[in-house]
PDB file of C-alpha atoms in Angstrom:
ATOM      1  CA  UNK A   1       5.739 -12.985  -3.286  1.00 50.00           C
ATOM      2  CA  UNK A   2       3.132 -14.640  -0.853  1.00 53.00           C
ATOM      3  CA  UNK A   3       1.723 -18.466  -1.873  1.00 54.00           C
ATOM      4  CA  UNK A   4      -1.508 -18.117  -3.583  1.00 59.00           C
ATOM      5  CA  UNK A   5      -2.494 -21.058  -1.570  1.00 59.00           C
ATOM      6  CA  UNK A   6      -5.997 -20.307   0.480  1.00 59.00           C
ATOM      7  CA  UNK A   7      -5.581 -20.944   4.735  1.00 73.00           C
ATOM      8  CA  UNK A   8      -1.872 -21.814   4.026  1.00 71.00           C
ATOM      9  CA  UNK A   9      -1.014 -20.047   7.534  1.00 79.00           C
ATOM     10  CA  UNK A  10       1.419 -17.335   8.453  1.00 87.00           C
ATOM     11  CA  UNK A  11       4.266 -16.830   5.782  1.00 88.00           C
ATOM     12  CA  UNK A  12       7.668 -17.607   7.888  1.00 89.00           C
ATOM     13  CA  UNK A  13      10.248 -18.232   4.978  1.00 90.00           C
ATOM     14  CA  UNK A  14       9.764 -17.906   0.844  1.00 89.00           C
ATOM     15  CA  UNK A  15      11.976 -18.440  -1.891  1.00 89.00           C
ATOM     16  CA  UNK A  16      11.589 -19.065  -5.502  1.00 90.00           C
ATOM     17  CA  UNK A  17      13.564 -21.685  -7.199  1.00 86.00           C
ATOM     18  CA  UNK A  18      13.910 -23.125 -10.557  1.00 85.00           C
ATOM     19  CA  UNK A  19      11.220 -26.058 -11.539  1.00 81.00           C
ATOM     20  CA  UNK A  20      14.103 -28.155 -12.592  1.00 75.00           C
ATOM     21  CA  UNK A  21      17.882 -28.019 -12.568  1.00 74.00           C
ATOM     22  CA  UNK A  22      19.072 -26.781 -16.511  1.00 72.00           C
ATOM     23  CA  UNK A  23      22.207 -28.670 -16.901  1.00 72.00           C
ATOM     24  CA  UNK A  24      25.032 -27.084 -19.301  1.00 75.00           C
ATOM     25  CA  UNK A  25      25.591 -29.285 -22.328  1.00 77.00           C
ATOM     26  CA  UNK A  26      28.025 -28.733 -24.757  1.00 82.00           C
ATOM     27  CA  UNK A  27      27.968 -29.178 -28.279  1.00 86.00           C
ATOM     28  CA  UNK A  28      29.394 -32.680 -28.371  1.00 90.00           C
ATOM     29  CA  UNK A  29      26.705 -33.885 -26.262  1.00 86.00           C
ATOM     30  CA  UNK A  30      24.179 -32.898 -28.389  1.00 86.00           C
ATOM     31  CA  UNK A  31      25.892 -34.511 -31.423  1.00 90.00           C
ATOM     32  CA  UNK A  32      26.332 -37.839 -29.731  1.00 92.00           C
ATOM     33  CA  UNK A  33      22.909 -37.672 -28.592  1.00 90.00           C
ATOM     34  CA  UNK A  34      21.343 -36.845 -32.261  1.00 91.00           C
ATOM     35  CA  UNK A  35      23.722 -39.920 -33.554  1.00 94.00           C
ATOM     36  CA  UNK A  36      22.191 -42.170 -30.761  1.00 94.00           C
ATOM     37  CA  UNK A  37      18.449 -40.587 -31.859  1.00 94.00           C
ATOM     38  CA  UNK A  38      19.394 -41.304 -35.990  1.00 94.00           C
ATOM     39  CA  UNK A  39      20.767 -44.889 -35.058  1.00 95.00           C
ATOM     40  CA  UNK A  40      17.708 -46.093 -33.238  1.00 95.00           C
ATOM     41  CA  UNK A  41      15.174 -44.275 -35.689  1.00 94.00           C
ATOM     42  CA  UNK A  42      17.230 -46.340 -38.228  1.00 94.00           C
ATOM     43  CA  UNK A  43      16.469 -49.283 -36.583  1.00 94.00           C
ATOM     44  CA  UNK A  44      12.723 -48.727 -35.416  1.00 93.00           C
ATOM     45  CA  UNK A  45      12.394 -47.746 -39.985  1.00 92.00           C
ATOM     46  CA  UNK A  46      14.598 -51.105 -40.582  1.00 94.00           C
ATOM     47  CA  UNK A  47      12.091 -53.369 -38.639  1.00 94.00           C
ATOM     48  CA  UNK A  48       8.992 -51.690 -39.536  1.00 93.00           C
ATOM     49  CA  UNK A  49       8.452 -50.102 -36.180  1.00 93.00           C
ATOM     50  CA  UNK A  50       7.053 -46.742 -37.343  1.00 92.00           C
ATOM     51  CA  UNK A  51       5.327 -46.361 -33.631  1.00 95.00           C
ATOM     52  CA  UNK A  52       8.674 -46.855 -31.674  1.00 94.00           C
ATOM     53  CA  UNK A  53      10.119 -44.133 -34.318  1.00 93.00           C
ATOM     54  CA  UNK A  54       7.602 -41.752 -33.731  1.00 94.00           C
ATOM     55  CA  UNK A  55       8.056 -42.027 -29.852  1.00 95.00           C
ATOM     56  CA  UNK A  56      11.318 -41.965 -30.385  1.00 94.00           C
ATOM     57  CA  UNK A  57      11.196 -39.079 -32.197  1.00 93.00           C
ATOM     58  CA  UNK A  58       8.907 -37.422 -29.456  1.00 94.00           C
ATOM     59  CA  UNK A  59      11.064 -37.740 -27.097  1.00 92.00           C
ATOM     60  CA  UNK A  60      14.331 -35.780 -29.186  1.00 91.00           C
ATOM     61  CA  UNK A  61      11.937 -33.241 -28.928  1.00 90.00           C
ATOM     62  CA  UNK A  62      10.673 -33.079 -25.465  1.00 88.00           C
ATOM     63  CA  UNK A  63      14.518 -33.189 -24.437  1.00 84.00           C
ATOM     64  CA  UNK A  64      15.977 -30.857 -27.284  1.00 83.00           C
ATOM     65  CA  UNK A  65      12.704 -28.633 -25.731  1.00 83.00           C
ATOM     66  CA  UNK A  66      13.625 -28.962 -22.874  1.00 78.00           C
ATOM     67  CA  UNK A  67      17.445 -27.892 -22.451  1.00 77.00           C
ATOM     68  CA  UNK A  68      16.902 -24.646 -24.613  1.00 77.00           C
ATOM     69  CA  UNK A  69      14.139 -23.144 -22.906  1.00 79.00           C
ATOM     70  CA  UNK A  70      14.419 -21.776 -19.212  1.00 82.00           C
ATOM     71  CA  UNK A  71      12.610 -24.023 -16.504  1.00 82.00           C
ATOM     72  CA  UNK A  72       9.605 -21.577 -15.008  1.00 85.00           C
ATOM     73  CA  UNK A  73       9.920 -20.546 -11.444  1.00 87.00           C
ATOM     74  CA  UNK A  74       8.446 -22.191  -8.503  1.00 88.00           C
ATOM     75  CA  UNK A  75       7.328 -19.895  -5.586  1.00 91.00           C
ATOM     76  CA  UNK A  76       8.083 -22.282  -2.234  1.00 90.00           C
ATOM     77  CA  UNK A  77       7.072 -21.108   1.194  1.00 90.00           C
ATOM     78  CA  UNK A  78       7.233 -22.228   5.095  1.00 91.00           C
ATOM     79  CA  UNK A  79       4.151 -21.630   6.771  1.00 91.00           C
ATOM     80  CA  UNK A  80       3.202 -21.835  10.308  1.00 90.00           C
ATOM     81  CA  UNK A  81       0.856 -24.638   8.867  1.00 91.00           C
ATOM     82  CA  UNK A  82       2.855 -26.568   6.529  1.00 91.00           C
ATOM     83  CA  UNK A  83       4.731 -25.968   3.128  1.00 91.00           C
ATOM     84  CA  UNK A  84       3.936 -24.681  -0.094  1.00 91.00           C
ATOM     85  CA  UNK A  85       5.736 -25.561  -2.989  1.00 88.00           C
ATOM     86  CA  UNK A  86       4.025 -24.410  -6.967  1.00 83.00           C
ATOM     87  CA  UNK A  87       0.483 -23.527  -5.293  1.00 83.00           C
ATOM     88  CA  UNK A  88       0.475 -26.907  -3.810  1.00 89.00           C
ATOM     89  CA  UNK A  89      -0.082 -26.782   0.375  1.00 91.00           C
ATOM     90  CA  UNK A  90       1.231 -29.559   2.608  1.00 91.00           C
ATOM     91  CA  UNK A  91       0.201 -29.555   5.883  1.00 92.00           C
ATOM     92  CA  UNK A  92       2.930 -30.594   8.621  1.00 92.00           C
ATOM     93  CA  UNK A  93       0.415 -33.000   9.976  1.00 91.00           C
ATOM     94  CA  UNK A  94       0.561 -35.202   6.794  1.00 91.00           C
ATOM     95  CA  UNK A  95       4.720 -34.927   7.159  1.00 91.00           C
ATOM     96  CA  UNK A  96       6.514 -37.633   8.966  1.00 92.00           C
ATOM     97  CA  UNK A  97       9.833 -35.872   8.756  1.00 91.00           C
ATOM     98  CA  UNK A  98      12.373 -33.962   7.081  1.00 92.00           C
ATOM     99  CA  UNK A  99      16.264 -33.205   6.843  1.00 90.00           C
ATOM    100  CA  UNK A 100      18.960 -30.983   5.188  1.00 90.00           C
ATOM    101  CA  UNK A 101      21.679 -32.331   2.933  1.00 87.00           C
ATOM    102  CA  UNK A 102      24.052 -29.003   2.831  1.00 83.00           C
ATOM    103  CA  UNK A 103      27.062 -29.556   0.900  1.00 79.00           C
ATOM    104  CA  UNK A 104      27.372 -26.645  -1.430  1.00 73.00           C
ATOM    105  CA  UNK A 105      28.440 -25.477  -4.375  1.00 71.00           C
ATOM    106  CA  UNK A 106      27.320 -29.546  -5.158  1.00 72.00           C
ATOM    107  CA  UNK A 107      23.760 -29.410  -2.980  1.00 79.00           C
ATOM    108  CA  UNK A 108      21.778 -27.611  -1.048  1.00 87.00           C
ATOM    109  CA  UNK A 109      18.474 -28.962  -0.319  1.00 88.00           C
ATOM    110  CA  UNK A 110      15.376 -29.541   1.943  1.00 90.00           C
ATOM    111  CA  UNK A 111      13.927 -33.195   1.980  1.00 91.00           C
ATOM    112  CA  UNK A 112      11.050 -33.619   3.244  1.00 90.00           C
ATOM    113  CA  UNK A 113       9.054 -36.944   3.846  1.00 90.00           C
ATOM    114  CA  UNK A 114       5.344 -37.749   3.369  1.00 91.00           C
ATOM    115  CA  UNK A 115       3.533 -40.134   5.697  1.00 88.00           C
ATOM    116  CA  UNK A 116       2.388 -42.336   3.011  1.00 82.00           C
ATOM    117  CA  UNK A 117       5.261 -45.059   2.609  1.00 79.00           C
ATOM    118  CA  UNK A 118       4.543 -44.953  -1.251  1.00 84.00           C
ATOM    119  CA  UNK A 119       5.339 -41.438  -2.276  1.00 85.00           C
ATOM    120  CA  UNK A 120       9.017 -40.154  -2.810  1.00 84.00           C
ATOM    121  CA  UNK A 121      10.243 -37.526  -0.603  1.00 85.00           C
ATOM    122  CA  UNK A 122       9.690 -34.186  -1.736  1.00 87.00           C
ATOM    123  CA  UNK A 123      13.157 -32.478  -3.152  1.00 87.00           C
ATOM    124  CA  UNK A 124      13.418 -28.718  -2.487  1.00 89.00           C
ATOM    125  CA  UNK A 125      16.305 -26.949  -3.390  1.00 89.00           C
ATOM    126  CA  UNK A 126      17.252 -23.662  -0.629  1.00 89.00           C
ATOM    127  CA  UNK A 127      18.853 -21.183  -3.249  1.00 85.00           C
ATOM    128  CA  UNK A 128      20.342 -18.641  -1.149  1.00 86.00           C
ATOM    129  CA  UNK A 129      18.452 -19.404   2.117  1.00 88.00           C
ATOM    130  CA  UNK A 130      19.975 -20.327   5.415  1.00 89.00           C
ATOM    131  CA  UNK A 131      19.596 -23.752   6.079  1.00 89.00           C
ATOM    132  CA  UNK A 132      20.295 -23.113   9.443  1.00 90.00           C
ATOM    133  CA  UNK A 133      17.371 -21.014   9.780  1.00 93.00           C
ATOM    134  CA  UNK A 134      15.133 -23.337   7.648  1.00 92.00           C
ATOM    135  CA  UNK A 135      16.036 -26.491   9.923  1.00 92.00           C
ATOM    136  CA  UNK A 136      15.350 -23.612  13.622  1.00 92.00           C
ATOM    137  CA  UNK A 137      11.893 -23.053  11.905  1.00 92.00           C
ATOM    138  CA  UNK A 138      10.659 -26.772  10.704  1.00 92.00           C
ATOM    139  CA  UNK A 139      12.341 -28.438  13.846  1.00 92.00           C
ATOM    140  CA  UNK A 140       9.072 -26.559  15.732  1.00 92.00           C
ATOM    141  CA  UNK A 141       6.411 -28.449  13.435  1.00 93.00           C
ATOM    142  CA  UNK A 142       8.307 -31.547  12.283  1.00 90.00           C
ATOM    143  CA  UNK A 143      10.558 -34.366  13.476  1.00 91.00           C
ATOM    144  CA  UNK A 144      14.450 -33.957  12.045  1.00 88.00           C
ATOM    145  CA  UNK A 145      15.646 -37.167  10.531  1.00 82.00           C
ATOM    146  CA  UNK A 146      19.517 -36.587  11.791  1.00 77.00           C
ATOM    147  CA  UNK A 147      19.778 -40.164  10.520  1.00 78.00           C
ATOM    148  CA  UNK A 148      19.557 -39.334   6.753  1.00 69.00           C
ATOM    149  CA  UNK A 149      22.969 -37.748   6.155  1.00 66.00           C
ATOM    150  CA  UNK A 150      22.974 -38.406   1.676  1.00 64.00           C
ATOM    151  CA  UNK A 151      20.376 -37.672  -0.706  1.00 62.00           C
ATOM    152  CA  UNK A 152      18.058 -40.470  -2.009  1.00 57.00           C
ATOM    153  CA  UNK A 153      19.029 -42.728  -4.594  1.00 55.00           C
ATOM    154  CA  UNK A 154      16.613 -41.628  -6.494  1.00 52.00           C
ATOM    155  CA  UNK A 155      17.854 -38.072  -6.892  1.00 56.00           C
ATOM    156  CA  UNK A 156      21.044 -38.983  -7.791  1.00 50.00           C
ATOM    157  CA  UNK A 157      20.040 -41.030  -9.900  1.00 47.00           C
ATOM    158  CA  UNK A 158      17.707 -38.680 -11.682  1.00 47.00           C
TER     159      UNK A 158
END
């Protein structure tokens, strides 16, 4: 596996992780949430909503979709130029800093934060790689946030 990612530098750790976390759901859950789905479709017929019910309905879907199919595999790389994560390339100059929340089996990932105050910091899980190694090789390119010791609200929250 080598990123597909034109002048993405010298290859110095790769991994391939899952595009999203499948979470194990048991049968009840799925019944309570097809009760929830038939309740508010009830409502959304009741009041003449027929667009509400049809997004509703779109998103049973997308979700029953989504939990029954396996999530595709992301190829993630360090480079001696910046990372690559899914054929995207970002360059360690447009980084402001990153950190490692290692707590496993619960997490076990790379954060890693953009310059521009408006976009999230990028979530990368480390599978079965060393974080120790990980934090030797991006401590030469980027600045370690020791501060940051949970993972964003966001994430948890997500």
């Amino acid at each position: 596996m080598h990123p597909r990612v034109p002048k993405a530098g010298r290859v110095l750790h790769e991994w391939e992780i899952p595009q999203y976390q499948l979470h194990a759901r048991g049968t009840l859950w799925y019944i309570i949430a097809g009760v929830i789905v038939v309740i508010i479709l009830g409502y959304a017929v009741v009041t003449a909503n027929f667009l509400f019910a049809l997004l509703i309905l779109l998103f049973a879907v997308i979700i029953f979709m989504s939990h029954t199919n396996e999530p595709p595999m992301v190829e993630v790389a360090l480079t001696d130029l910046g990372v690559v994560m899914n054929e995207r390339f970002y360059p360690y100059h447009s980084l402001t800093s990153f950190w490692i929340i290692f707590d496993p089996p619960l997490t076990k990932h790379l954060y890693v934060q953009f310059q521009s105050s408006i976009r999230p910091a990028l979530s990368i899980h480390l599978a079965d790689e060393d974080p120790l190694q990980i934090r030797e090789t991006l401590r030469q390119f980027v600045y370690e946030d020791l501060d940051q010791k949970e993972e964003p609200l966001s994430e948890v929250l997500w």
